[in-house]
Short mmCIF file of C-alpha atoms in Angstrom, two decimals:
data_model
loop_
_atom_site.label_atom_id
_atom_site.label_comp_id
_atom_site.label_asym_id
_atom_site.label_seq_id
_atom_site.Cartn_x
_atom_site.Cartn_y
_atom_site.Cartn_z
CA MET A 1 -18.68 3.09 -6.17
CA SER A 2 -16.67 1.06 -3.69
CA LEU A 3 -13.03 0.29 -4.27
CA LYS A 4 -13.86 -3.40 -4.81
CA GLU A 5 -16.40 -2.55 -7.52
CA GLN A 6 -13.93 -0.20 -9.18
CA ILE A 7 -11.25 -2.90 -9.29
CA ASN A 8 -13.70 -5.45 -10.70
CA ASN A 9 -14.86 -2.97 -13.36
CA ASP A 10 -11.25 -2.21 -14.26
CA ILE A 11 -10.59 -5.95 -14.67
CA LYS A 12 -13.48 -6.16 -17.14
CA THR A 13 -12.24 -3.10 -19.02
CA ALA A 14 -8.71 -4.52 -19.19
CA MET A 15 -10.11 -7.78 -20.55
CA LYS A 16 -12.08 -5.96 -23.25
CA GLU A 17 -9.03 -3.89 -24.21
CA LYS A 18 -6.81 -7.00 -24.17
CA ASN A 19 -4.46 -5.28 -21.70
CA ALA A 20 -2.89 -8.42 -20.23
CA PRO A 21 -0.47 -6.81 -17.73
CA LEU A 22 -3.22 -4.67 -16.18
CA ARG A 23 -5.70 -7.56 -16.21
CA ASP A 24 -3.25 -9.95 -14.55
CA ALA A 25 -2.18 -7.47 -11.88
CA LEU A 26 -5.77 -6.63 -10.99
CA ARG A 27 -6.68 -10.31 -10.89
CA LEU A 28 -3.89 -10.87 -8.37
CA LEU A 29 -5.33 -8.07 -6.28
CA SER A 30 -8.86 -9.45 -6.59
CA SER A 31 -7.61 -12.88 -5.60
CA ALA A 32 -5.95 -11.48 -2.47
CA MET A 33 -9.20 -9.72 -1.54
CA LYS A 34 -11.30 -12.86 -2.08
CA GLN A 35 -8.86 -14.90 0.01
CA ILE A 36 -9.31 -12.54 2.97
CA GLU A 37 -13.10 -12.56 2.52
CA VAL A 38 -13.18 -16.36 2.54
CA ASP A 39 -10.70 -16.79 5.40
CA GLU A 40 -12.29 -14.21 7.67
CA ARG A 41 -15.88 -14.66 6.44
CA LYS A 42 -16.57 -10.96 6.15
CA GLU A 43 -17.35 -8.33 3.56
CA LEU A 44 -14.34 -6.07 3.02
CA SER A 45 -14.66 -2.34 3.54
CA ASP A 46 -12.64 0.17 1.52
CA GLU A 47 -10.25 0.50 4.49
CA ASP A 48 -9.67 -3.26 4.49
CA ILE A 49 -9.03 -3.20 0.76
CA ILE A 50 -6.56 -0.32 1.13
CA LYS A 51 -4.65 -2.37 3.72
CA ILE A 52 -4.56 -5.33 1.33
CA ILE A 53 -3.30 -3.12 -1.49
CA GLN A 54 -0.62 -1.64 0.77
CA LYS A 55 0.49 -5.15 1.72
CA GLN A 56 0.65 -6.17 -1.95
CA VAL A 57 2.70 -3.06 -2.83
CA LYS A 58 5.10 -3.78 0.04
CA GLN A 59 5.52 -7.38 -1.16
CA ARG A 60 6.29 -6.12 -4.67
CA GLN A 61 8.84 -3.63 -3.36
CA ASP A 62 10.58 -6.32 -1.31
CA ALA A 63 10.69 -8.62 -4.34
CA MET A 64 11.97 -5.76 -6.52
CA SER A 65 14.96 -5.19 -4.25
CA GLN A 66 15.77 -8.91 -4.24
CA TYR A 67 15.48 -9.17 -8.03
CA ARG A 68 17.66 -6.10 -8.52
CA ASP A 69 20.33 -7.58 -6.21
CA ALA A 70 20.19 -10.84 -8.17
CA GLY A 71 20.50 -9.03 -11.50
CA ARG A 72 17.09 -10.14 -12.73
CA GLU A 73 15.91 -6.96 -14.46
CA ASP A 74 13.09 -8.77 -16.28
CA LEU A 75 11.46 -9.87 -13.02
CA TYR A 76 12.23 -6.50 -11.43
CA GLU A 77 10.31 -4.73 -14.20
CA LYS A 78 7.32 -7.06 -13.81
CA GLU A 79 7.12 -6.42 -10.06
CA ALA A 80 7.59 -2.67 -10.58
CA SER A 81 4.73 -2.50 -13.08
CA GLU A 82 2.42 -4.43 -10.73
CA ALA A 83 3.33 -2.15 -7.82
CA ALA A 84 2.63 0.91 -9.98
CA ILE A 85 -0.80 -0.45 -10.92
CA PHE A 86 -1.66 -1.21 -7.29
CA GLU A 87 -0.57 2.26 -6.17
CA LEU A 88 -3.20 3.78 -8.45
CA TYR A 89 -5.86 2.49 -6.05
CA LEU A 90 -4.25 3.90 -2.92
CA PRO A 91 -5.08 7.35 -1.55
CA LYS A 92 -2.67 10.10 -2.54
CA GLN A 93 0.42 9.91 -0.35
CA LEU A 94 1.39 12.88 1.82
CA SER A 95 4.36 14.95 0.75
CA ASP A 96 7.37 14.94 3.08
CA GLU A 97 6.48 18.43 4.28
CA ALA A 98 2.84 17.55 4.97
CA LEU A 99 3.92 14.37 6.77
CA GLU A 100 6.35 16.31 8.93
CA ASN A 101 3.65 18.89 9.81
CA ALA A 102 1.17 16.14 10.71
CA LEU A 103 3.76 14.38 12.86
CA CYS A 104 4.63 17.62 14.67
CA THR A 105 0.96 17.92 15.61
CA ILE A 106 0.79 14.28 16.74
CA ILE A 107 3.99 14.66 18.79
CA ALA A 108 2.52 17.71 20.51
CA GLU A 109 -0.78 15.89 21.19
CA THR A 110 0.93 12.82 22.65
CA GLY A 111 3.43 14.86 24.65
CA ALA A 112 6.36 12.92 23.21
CA GLU A 113 9.76 14.38 24.03
CA SER A 114 12.39 11.80 23.08
CA MET A 115 12.99 8.56 21.22
CA LYS A 116 11.58 6.70 24.24
CA ASP A 117 8.14 7.97 23.23
CA ILE A 118 8.30 6.79 19.60
CA GLY A 119 5.85 3.95 20.29
CA ARG A 120 3.10 6.36 21.33
CA VAL A 121 3.82 8.59 18.33
CA MET A 122 3.81 5.67 15.89
CA GLY A 123 0.53 4.33 17.29
CA ALA A 124 -1.23 7.67 16.98
CA ALA A 125 0.33 8.41 13.60
CA SER A 126 -0.62 5.03 12.15
CA LYS A 127 -4.25 5.61 13.11
CA ALA A 128 -4.32 9.20 11.89
CA LEU A 129 -2.25 8.86 8.71
CA GLY A 130 -2.73 5.15 7.96
CA ALA A 131 -3.49 5.11 4.23
CA THR A 132 -1.83 8.40 3.33
CA ALA A 133 1.69 7.54 4.48
CA ASP A 134 3.75 4.37 4.60
CA GLY A 135 4.75 3.16 8.06
CA LYS A 136 8.42 3.27 7.13
CA ARG A 137 8.16 6.93 6.09
CA ILE A 138 6.26 7.77 9.26
CA ASN A 139 8.89 6.05 11.39
CA GLU A 140 11.84 7.76 9.67
CA CYS A 141 10.23 11.19 9.97
CA ALA A 142 9.24 10.64 13.61
CA LYS A 143 12.79 9.57 14.50
CA LYS A 144 14.14 12.69 12.82
CA LEU A 145 11.73 14.94 14.75
CA LEU A 146 12.29 13.24 18.11
CA SER A 147 16.07 13.14 18.00
#
């Protein structure tokens, strides 16, 4: 079953169970997917859907930090619950140790020696680790290893 089918089935299940928060969050995700399909006139692959989900999670995390700074705990909680639901559909994230090991391999393959080479490392790492590690985590770990 594709990721799109799974999300659509989960929307139906949430509707039957009258689980409004889950239903609403998944509808937002479905809407974002349909928007891309219409705008770009293409059928989304699972990789495309993962990128959309990652973007939605990032948006929720940005909003969460702004709501926390503004003292709006109610809105913070709503965004946090949506982000948690979206993360269920993402591949399992690498642990810090596994990420560091993967980056060591990528650094060796690219021949990177200093911070000047971080662009090459980030490019290779984004392709290799794309869905299993956030770009921010990759960047922080790469900087630590290259410095």
